Every structure is written in structure tokens, then in C-alpha cells.
Amino acid sequence: EDVSGRAIEACTSAFERYPDIALLRTHGDCHPGNILWTEAHGPHFVDLDDARNAPAVQDLWMLLSGDRETTGVQLGHVIAGYEEFAEFDDRELTLVEPLRTLRLLHYSAWLARRWDDPAFPPAFPWFGSVHYWQERIGELREQIALMALPPLRPLRV
């Protein structure tokens, strides 16, 4: 409870820093697993049940993976591609780690809200175990530390 409270406070603080960041309709769960590619037609976005109004970076940060330098290079490419269609507000970069933190919290809440569904315990047998919660607490501690760092910056290659 203490760690999640501190994480939520850090997220709230990050969003309050720039209350005028524009919101637009986003996919909400834009990661490589939700992009299907066909040779004839290119990318197709699937799994639209998390669509929501959010800053543009909501649909960009989940495309990144790896250490800070690697994600900085990836971010440079993603933003360059994004800016072929629209201007990107660099202030949104302060929201990458808060958005990641909120995703971690929402995922556990999503599982907890559905735990009474008979399909969930067999599908997620690790949920609720001591190990599961120890890992979540560790992740939240890492996120609190990452939110205290300067935001990720795109590295142009």
C-alpha cells in the first residue's frame, strides 16, 4: 500500500506539471504484439478495447524496449516517424514512466477485479502469490526511482 501510494503520488505530480498537454484518441495498448503486418497492406492495429483519450506518448512508449540508451535510439526513430504526420510535444516525454507505472497498477487491478470469474484462476495461477506481489512491489520501487530521473530523450542516429 505504501509503495503504490508513493507511485501514484509521483504519477499525479508528473501529470500536474503540464496540465495543458493535448489529449487525443489513442489505441491505449499499442505494443508490437497488437500490430499485425501483412505484405499486401502493411500494419493493422488490433485489440482496440483499451482505446482512450490520452497524450500521444501513450501510443509510443510501449513500442520501446531495452536499456535507456537503446530506448533513446528507438524513441528517436518513433518520434521521427510520428512527426511525419503531426508535431510531437516533447513535454510528453515526462509522462513515459508515469504511464508505465499506471499500466503496472492497472494490470494488477484488472486481474483482481476479475478474480471471481472461474476462467481467471486457471489462466493466471501465479496471481496473488507472495512471489507475484514481491515482484510488483519491486517494479513499483524501480518506477518511483525512474520517475525521479530526467525524462528519456530521443537519440537521433
mmCIF file with all atom_site columns, C-alpha atoms in Angstrom:
data_model
loop_
_atom_site.group_PDB
_atom_site.id
_atom_site.type_symbol
_atom_site.label_atom_id
_atom_site.label_alt_id
_atom_site.label_comp_id
_atom_site.label_asym_id
_atom_site.label_entity_id
_atom_site.label_seq_id
_atom_site.pdbx_PDB_ins_code
_atom_site.Cartn_x
_atom_site.Cartn_y
_atom_site.Cartn_z
_atom_site.occupancy
_atom_site.B_iso_or_equiv
_atom_site.pdbx_formal_charge
_atom_site.auth_seq_id
_atom_site.auth_comp_id
_atom_site.auth_asym_id
_atom_site.auth_atom_id
_atom_site.pdbx_PDB_model_num
ATOM 1   C CA . GLU A 1 1   ? 0.000   0.000   0.000   1.00 0.00 ? 1   GLU A CA 1
ATOM 2   C CA . ASP A 1 2   ? 2.845   2.380   0.874   1.00 0.00 ? 2   ASP A CA 1
ATOM 3   C CA . VAL A 1 3   ? 4.754   1.756   -2.367  1.00 0.00 ? 3   VAL A CA 1
ATOM 4   C CA . SER A 1 4   ? 1.677   2.006   -4.573  1.00 0.00 ? 4   SER A CA 1
ATOM 5   C CA . GLY A 1 5   ? 0.677   5.237   -2.806  1.00 0.00 ? 5   GLY A CA 1
ATOM 6   C CA . ARG A 1 6   ? 4.115   6.752   -3.452  1.00 0.00 ? 6   ARG A CA 1
ATOM 7   C CA . ALA A 1 7   ? 3.972   5.611   -7.078  1.00 0.00 ? 7   ALA A CA 1
ATOM 8   C CA . ILE A 1 8   ? 0.554   7.195   -7.579  1.00 0.00 ? 8   ILE A CA 1
ATOM 9   C CA . GLU A 1 9   ? 1.781   10.438  -5.972  1.00 0.00 ? 9   GLU A CA 1
ATOM 10  C CA . ALA A 1 10  ? 4.726   10.552  -8.391  1.00 0.00 ? 10  ALA A CA 1
ATOM 11  C CA . CYS A 1 11  ? 2.396   9.899   -11.353 1.00 0.00 ? 11  CYS A CA 1
ATOM 12  C CA . THR A 1 12  ? -0.016  12.604  -10.215 1.00 0.00 ? 12  THR A CA 1
ATOM 13  C CA . SER A 1 13  ? 2.833   15.067  -9.823  1.00 0.00 ? 13  SER A CA 1
ATOM 14  C CA . ALA A 1 14  ? 4.090   14.336  -13.346 1.00 0.00 ? 14  ALA A CA 1
ATOM 15  C CA . PHE A 1 15  ? 0.658   14.898  -14.896 1.00 0.00 ? 15  PHE A CA 1
ATOM 16  C CA . GLU A 1 16  ? 0.079   18.073  -12.865 1.00 0.00 ? 16  GLU A CA 1
ATOM 17  C CA . ARG A 1 17  ? 3.345   19.551  -14.176 1.00 0.00 ? 17  ARG A CA 1
ATOM 18  C CA . TYR A 1 18  ? 1.838   20.001  -17.648 1.00 0.00 ? 18  TYR A CA 1
ATOM 19  C CA . PRO A 1 19  ? -1.950  20.205  -17.361 1.00 0.00 ? 19  PRO A CA 1
ATOM 20  C CA . ASP A 1 20  ? -2.239  21.647  -20.877 1.00 0.00 ? 20  ASP A CA 1
ATOM 21  C CA . ILE A 1 21  ? -0.764  18.653  -22.742 1.00 0.00 ? 21  ILE A CA 1
ATOM 22  C CA . ALA A 1 22  ? -3.166  17.825  -25.551 1.00 0.00 ? 22  ALA A CA 1
ATOM 23  C CA . LEU A 1 23  ? -5.187  14.624  -25.406 1.00 0.00 ? 23  LEU A CA 1
ATOM 24  C CA . LEU A 1 24  ? -6.146  12.690  -28.500 1.00 0.00 ? 24  LEU A CA 1
ATOM 25  C CA . ARG A 1 25  ? -7.794  9.369   -29.237 1.00 0.00 ? 25  ARG A CA 1
ATOM 26  C CA . THR A 1 26  ? -5.180  6.645   -28.749 1.00 0.00 ? 26  THR A CA 1
ATOM 27  C CA . HIS A 1 27  ? -5.055  2.893   -29.160 1.00 0.00 ? 27  HIS A CA 1
ATOM 28  C CA . GLY A 1 28  ? -4.171  2.628   -25.466 1.00 0.00 ? 28  GLY A CA 1
ATOM 29  C CA . ASP A 1 29  ? -2.354  -0.720  -25.723 1.00 0.00 ? 29  ASP A CA 1
ATOM 30  C CA . CYS A 1 30  ? -0.026  -0.058  -28.649 1.00 0.00 ? 30  CYS A CA 1
ATOM 31  C CA . HIS A 1 31  ? 2.772   -2.603  -28.441 1.00 0.00 ? 31  HIS A CA 1
ATOM 32  C CA . PRO A 1 32  ? 4.288   -4.816  -31.152 1.00 0.00 ? 32  PRO A CA 1
ATOM 33  C CA . GLY A 1 33  ? 2.006   -7.746  -30.220 1.00 0.00 ? 33  GLY A CA 1
ATOM 34  C CA . ASN A 1 34  ? -1.028  -5.659  -31.171 1.00 0.00 ? 34  ASN A CA 1
ATOM 35  C CA . ILE A 1 35  ? 0.283   -4.755  -34.611 1.00 0.00 ? 35  ILE A CA 1
ATOM 36  C CA . LEU A 1 36  ? -0.248  -7.341  -37.342 1.00 0.00 ? 36  LEU A CA 1
ATOM 37  C CA . TRP A 1 37  ? 1.674   -6.897  -40.578 1.00 0.00 ? 37  TRP A CA 1
ATOM 38  C CA . THR A 1 38  ? 0.636   -8.160  -43.972 1.00 0.00 ? 38  THR A CA 1
ATOM 39  C CA . GLU A 1 39  ? 2.801   -7.912  -47.042 1.00 0.00 ? 39  GLU A CA 1
ATOM 40  C CA . ALA A 1 40  ? -0.049  -6.539  -49.114 1.00 0.00 ? 40  ALA A CA 1
ATOM 41  C CA . HIS A 1 41  ? -1.403  -3.932  -46.697 1.00 0.00 ? 41  HIS A CA 1
ATOM 42  C CA . GLY A 1 42  ? 1.246   -3.226  -44.058 1.00 0.00 ? 42  GLY A CA 1
ATOM 43  C CA . PRO A 1 43  ? 0.324   -2.701  -40.391 1.00 0.00 ? 43  PRO A CA 1
ATOM 44  C CA . HIS A 1 44  ? -3.072  -3.442  -38.862 1.00 0.00 ? 44  HIS A CA 1
ATOM 45  C CA . PHE A 1 45  ? -3.749  -2.440  -35.261 1.00 0.00 ? 45  PHE A CA 1
ATOM 46  C CA . VAL A 1 46  ? -5.767  -4.968  -33.246 1.00 0.00 ? 46  VAL A CA 1
ATOM 47  C CA . ASP A 1 47  ? -7.111  -5.233  -29.677 1.00 0.00 ? 47  ASP A CA 1
ATOM 48  C CA . LEU A 1 48  ? -8.767  -1.832  -29.527 1.00 0.00 ? 48  LEU A CA 1
ATOM 49  C CA . ASP A 1 49  ? -10.623 -2.365  -26.237 1.00 0.00 ? 49  ASP A CA 1
ATOM 50  C CA . ASP A 1 50  ? -8.188  -0.071  -24.376 1.00 0.00 ? 50  ASP A CA 1
ATOM 51  C CA . ALA A 1 51  ? -8.693  2.907   -26.716 1.00 0.00 ? 51  ALA A CA 1
ATOM 52  C CA . ARG A 1 52  ? -8.878  6.159   -24.759 1.00 0.00 ? 52  ARG A CA 1
ATOM 53  C CA . ASN A 1 53  ? -8.142  9.869   -24.807 1.00 0.00 ? 53  ASN A CA 1
ATOM 54  C CA . ALA A 1 54  ? -4.528  10.325  -23.749 1.00 0.00 ? 54  ALA A CA 1
ATOM 55  C CA . PRO A 1 55  ? -1.333  12.152  -24.672 1.00 0.00 ? 55  PRO A CA 1
ATOM 56  C CA . ALA A 1 56  ? 0.208   10.928  -27.934 1.00 0.00 ? 56  ALA A CA 1
ATOM 57  C CA . VAL A 1 57  ? 3.101   9.355   -25.991 1.00 0.00 ? 57  VAL A CA 1
ATOM 58  C CA . GLN A 1 58  ? 0.625   6.762   -24.643 1.00 0.00 ? 58  GLN A CA 1
ATOM 59  C CA . ASP A 1 59  ? 0.808   5.035   -28.019 1.00 0.00 ? 59  ASP A CA 1
ATOM 60  C CA . LEU A 1 60  ? 4.561   5.449   -28.381 1.00 0.00 ? 60  LEU A CA 1
ATOM 61  C CA . TRP A 1 61  ? 6.192   4.336   -25.128 1.00 0.00 ? 61  TRP A CA 1
ATOM 62  C CA . MET A 1 62  ? 5.065   0.702   -25.360 1.00 0.00 ? 62  MET A CA 1
ATOM 63  C CA . LEU A 1 63  ? 6.929   0.370   -28.653 1.00 0.00 ? 63  LEU A CA 1
ATOM 64  C CA . LEU A 1 64  ? 10.228  0.830   -26.774 1.00 0.00 ? 64  LEU A CA 1
ATOM 65  C CA . SER A 1 65  ? 12.273  -1.859  -25.049 1.00 0.00 ? 65  SER A CA 1
ATOM 66  C CA . GLY A 1 66  ? 15.743  -2.341  -23.672 1.00 0.00 ? 66  GLY A CA 1
ATOM 67  C CA . ASP A 1 67  ? 18.130  -0.218  -21.631 1.00 0.00 ? 67  ASP A CA 1
ATOM 68  C CA . ARG A 1 68  ? 17.958  3.580   -21.500 1.00 0.00 ? 68  ARG A CA 1
ATOM 69  C CA . GLU A 1 69  ? 20.364  4.129   -24.425 1.00 0.00 ? 69  GLU A CA 1
ATOM 70  C CA . THR A 1 70  ? 18.595  1.576   -26.631 1.00 0.00 ? 70  THR A CA 1
ATOM 71  C CA . THR A 1 71  ? 15.172  3.021   -25.841 1.00 0.00 ? 71  THR A CA 1
ATOM 72  C CA . GLY A 1 72  ? 16.525  6.514   -26.523 1.00 0.00 ? 72  GLY A CA 1
ATOM 73  C CA . VAL A 1 73  ? 17.556  5.438   -30.032 1.00 0.00 ? 73  VAL A CA 1
ATOM 74  C CA . GLN A 1 74  ? 14.202  3.691   -30.569 1.00 0.00 ? 74  GLN A CA 1
ATOM 75  C CA . LEU A 1 75  ? 12.386  6.778   -29.299 1.00 0.00 ? 75  LEU A CA 1
ATOM 76  C CA . GLY A 1 76  ? 14.285  8.924   -31.800 1.00 0.00 ? 76  GLY A CA 1
ATOM 77  C CA . HIS A 1 77  ? 13.029  6.718   -34.636 1.00 0.00 ? 77  HIS A CA 1
ATOM 78  C CA . VAL A 1 78  ? 9.466   6.540   -33.314 1.00 0.00 ? 78  VAL A CA 1
ATOM 79  C CA . ILE A 1 79  ? 9.200   10.307  -32.858 1.00 0.00 ? 79  ILE A CA 1
ATOM 80  C CA . ALA A 1 80  ? 10.729  10.940  -36.294 1.00 0.00 ? 80  ALA A CA 1
ATOM 81  C CA . GLY A 1 81  ? 8.046   8.688   -37.796 1.00 0.00 ? 81  GLY A CA 1
ATOM 82  C CA . TYR A 1 82  ? 5.307   10.302  -35.719 1.00 0.00 ? 82  TYR A CA 1
ATOM 83  C CA . GLU A 1 83  ? 6.392   13.760  -36.825 1.00 0.00 ? 83  GLU A CA 1
ATOM 84  C CA . GLU A 1 84  ? 5.859   12.814  -40.458 1.00 0.00 ? 84  GLU A CA 1
ATOM 85  C CA . PHE A 1 85  ? 2.157   13.178  -39.585 1.00 0.00 ? 85  PHE A CA 1
ATOM 86  C CA . ALA A 1 86  ? 1.948   15.500  -36.565 1.00 0.00 ? 86  ALA A CA 1
ATOM 87  C CA . GLU A 1 87  ? 4.121   17.603  -34.307 1.00 0.00 ? 87  GLU A CA 1
ATOM 88  C CA . PHE A 1 88  ? 5.199   15.863  -31.087 1.00 0.00 ? 88  PHE A CA 1
ATOM 89  C CA . ASP A 1 89  ? 5.138   17.816  -27.819 1.00 0.00 ? 89  ASP A CA 1
ATOM 90  C CA . ASP A 1 90  ? 8.452   16.948  -26.119 1.00 0.00 ? 90  ASP A CA 1
ATOM 91  C CA . ARG A 1 91  ? 6.925   17.712  -22.699 1.00 0.00 ? 91  ARG A CA 1
ATOM 92  C CA . GLU A 1 92  ? 5.069   14.405  -23.052 1.00 0.00 ? 92  GLU A CA 1
ATOM 93  C CA . LEU A 1 93  ? 8.357   12.564  -22.505 1.00 0.00 ? 93  LEU A CA 1
ATOM 94  C CA . THR A 1 94  ? 7.979   13.310  -18.775 1.00 0.00 ? 94  THR A CA 1
ATOM 95  C CA . LEU A 1 95  ? 4.927   11.026  -18.854 1.00 0.00 ? 95  LEU A CA 1
ATOM 96  C CA . VAL A 1 96  ? 6.598   7.853   -20.168 1.00 0.00 ? 96  VAL A CA 1
ATOM 97  C CA . GLU A 1 97  ? 7.493   6.397   -16.753 1.00 0.00 ? 97  GLU A CA 1
ATOM 98  C CA . PRO A 1 98  ? 4.261   7.572   -15.075 1.00 0.00 ? 98  PRO A CA 1
ATOM 99  C CA . LEU A 1 99  ? 2.265   5.909   -17.865 1.00 0.00 ? 99  LEU A CA 1
ATOM 100 C CA . ARG A 1 100 ? 4.303   2.708   -17.454 1.00 0.00 ? 100 ARG A CA 1
ATOM 101 C CA . THR A 1 101 ? 3.680   2.831   -13.694 1.00 0.00 ? 101 THR A CA 1
ATOM 102 C CA . LEU A 1 102 ? -0.057  3.276   -14.170 1.00 0.00 ? 102 LEU A CA 1
ATOM 103 C CA . ARG A 1 103 ? -0.104  0.327   -16.590 1.00 0.00 ? 103 ARG A CA 1
ATOM 104 C CA . LEU A 1 104 ? 1.528   -1.887  -13.948 1.00 0.00 ? 104 LEU A CA 1
ATOM 105 C CA . LEU A 1 105 ? -1.042  -0.827  -11.351 1.00 0.00 ? 105 LEU A CA 1
ATOM 106 C CA . HIS A 1 106 ? -3.986  -1.182  -13.732 1.00 0.00 ? 106 HIS A CA 1
ATOM 107 C CA . TYR A 1 107 ? -2.927  -4.678  -14.783 1.00 0.00 ? 107 TYR A CA 1
ATOM 108 C CA . SER A 1 108 ? -2.961  -5.981  -11.211 1.00 0.00 ? 108 SER A CA 1
ATOM 109 C CA . ALA A 1 109 ? -6.285  -4.217  -10.598 1.00 0.00 ? 109 ALA A CA 1
ATOM 110 C CA . TRP A 1 110 ? -7.707  -5.727  -13.786 1.00 0.00 ? 110 TRP A CA 1
ATOM 111 C CA . LEU A 1 111 ? -6.802  -9.232  -12.583 1.00 0.00 ? 111 LEU A CA 1
ATOM 112 C CA . ALA A 1 112 ? -8.145  -8.587  -9.074  1.00 0.00 ? 112 ALA A CA 1
ATOM 113 C CA . ARG A 1 113 ? -11.496 -7.277  -10.361 1.00 0.00 ? 113 ARG A CA 1
ATOM 114 C CA . ARG A 1 114 ? -11.987 -10.428 -12.435 1.00 0.00 ? 114 ARG A CA 1
ATOM 115 C CA . TRP A 1 115 ? -10.664 -12.977 -9.968  1.00 0.00 ? 115 TRP A CA 1
ATOM 116 C CA . ASP A 1 116 ? -14.145 -14.354 -9.270  1.00 0.00 ? 116 ASP A CA 1
ATOM 117 C CA . ASP A 1 117 ? -14.512 -15.309 -12.932 1.00 0.00 ? 117 ASP A CA 1
ATOM 118 C CA . PRO A 1 118 ? -13.853 -19.072 -12.987 1.00 0.00 ? 118 PRO A CA 1
ATOM 119 C CA . ALA A 1 119 ? -11.629 -18.684 -16.059 1.00 0.00 ? 119 ALA A CA 1
ATOM 120 C CA . PHE A 1 120 ? -9.132  -16.434 -14.281 1.00 0.00 ? 120 PHE A CA 1
ATOM 121 C CA . PRO A 1 121 ? -7.547  -18.639 -11.571 1.00 0.00 ? 121 PRO A CA 1
ATOM 122 C CA . PRO A 1 122 ? -6.502  -21.324 -14.073 1.00 0.00 ? 122 PRO A CA 1
ATOM 123 C CA . ALA A 1 123 ? -5.319  -18.695 -16.583 1.00 0.00 ? 123 ALA A CA 1
ATOM 124 C CA . PHE A 1 124 ? -3.335  -16.687 -14.017 1.00 0.00 ? 124 PHE A CA 1
ATOM 125 C CA . PRO A 1 125 ? -2.345  -19.202 -11.304 1.00 0.00 ? 125 PRO A CA 1
ATOM 126 C CA . TRP A 1 126 ? 0.558   -17.016 -10.108 1.00 0.00 ? 126 TRP A CA 1
ATOM 127 C CA . PHE A 1 127 ? -1.711  -14.049 -9.332  1.00 0.00 ? 127 PHE A CA 1
ATOM 128 C CA . GLY A 1 128 ? -1.967  -13.353 -5.624  1.00 0.00 ? 128 GLY A CA 1
ATOM 129 C CA . SER A 1 129 ? 1.083   -15.397 -4.680  1.00 0.00 ? 129 SER A CA 1
ATOM 130 C CA . VAL A 1 130 ? 3.702   -13.917 -2.373  1.00 0.00 ? 130 VAL A CA 1
ATOM 131 C CA . HIS A 1 131 ? 6.184   -14.012 -5.258  1.00 0.00 ? 131 HIS A CA 1
ATOM 132 C CA . TYR A 1 132 ? 3.799   -12.106 -7.559  1.00 0.00 ? 132 TYR A CA 1
ATOM 133 C CA . TRP A 1 133 ? 3.364   -9.280  -5.047  1.00 0.00 ? 133 TRP A CA 1
ATOM 134 C CA . GLN A 1 134 ? 7.067   -9.154  -4.190  1.00 0.00 ? 134 GLN A CA 1
ATOM 135 C CA . GLU A 1 135 ? 7.817   -8.642  -7.899  1.00 0.00 ? 135 GLU A CA 1
ATOM 136 C CA . ARG A 1 136 ? 5.122   -5.948  -8.247  1.00 0.00 ? 136 ARG A CA 1
ATOM 137 C CA . ILE A 1 137 ? 6.481   -4.081  -5.217  1.00 0.00 ? 137 ILE A CA 1
ATOM 138 C CA . GLY A 1 138 ? 9.988   -4.280  -6.699  1.00 0.00 ? 138 GLY A CA 1
ATOM 139 C CA . GLU A 1 139 ? 8.725   -2.980  -10.049 1.00 0.00 ? 139 GLU A CA 1
ATOM 140 C CA . LEU A 1 140 ? 6.937   -0.088  -8.376  1.00 0.00 ? 140 LEU A CA 1
ATOM 141 C CA . ARG A 1 141 ? 10.071  0.826   -6.430  1.00 0.00 ? 141 ARG A CA 1
ATOM 142 C CA . GLU A 1 142 ? 12.012  0.846   -9.708  1.00 0.00 ? 142 GLU A CA 1
ATOM 143 C CA . GLN A 1 143 ? 9.342   3.012   -11.318 1.00 0.00 ? 143 GLN A CA 1
ATOM 144 C CA . ILE A 1 144 ? 9.458   5.511   -8.444  1.00 0.00 ? 144 ILE A CA 1
ATOM 145 C CA . ALA A 1 145 ? 13.226  5.784   -8.958  1.00 0.00 ? 145 ALA A CA 1
ATOM 146 C CA . LEU A 1 146 ? 12.834  6.143   -12.750 1.00 0.00 ? 146 LEU A CA 1
ATOM 147 C CA . MET A 1 147 ? 10.205  8.870   -12.341 1.00 0.00 ? 147 MET A CA 1
ATOM 148 C CA . ALA A 1 148 ? 12.746  10.839  -10.269 1.00 0.00 ? 148 ALA A CA 1
ATOM 149 C CA . LEU A 1 149 ? 15.260  10.803  -13.165 1.00 0.00 ? 149 LEU A CA 1
ATOM 150 C CA . PRO A 1 150 ? 15.225  13.273  -16.052 1.00 0.00 ? 150 PRO A CA 1
ATOM 151 C CA . PRO A 1 151 ? 12.856  12.037  -18.759 1.00 0.00 ? 151 PRO A CA 1
ATOM 152 C CA . LEU A 1 152 ? 14.002  9.753   -21.534 1.00 0.00 ? 152 LEU A CA 1
ATOM 153 C CA . ARG A 1 153 ? 15.264  11.768  -24.502 1.00 0.00 ? 153 ARG A CA 1
ATOM 154 C CA . PRO A 1 154 ? 15.222  10.689  -28.127 1.00 0.00 ? 154 PRO A CA 1
ATOM 155 C CA . LEU A 1 155 ? 18.655  9.947   -29.530 1.00 0.00 ? 155 LEU A CA 1
ATOM 156 C CA . ARG A 1 156 ? 18.842  10.869  -33.200 1.00 0.00 ? 156 ARG A CA 1
ATOM 157 C CA . VAL A 1 157 ? 21.021  8.494   -35.190 1.00 0.00 ? 157 VAL A CA 1
#
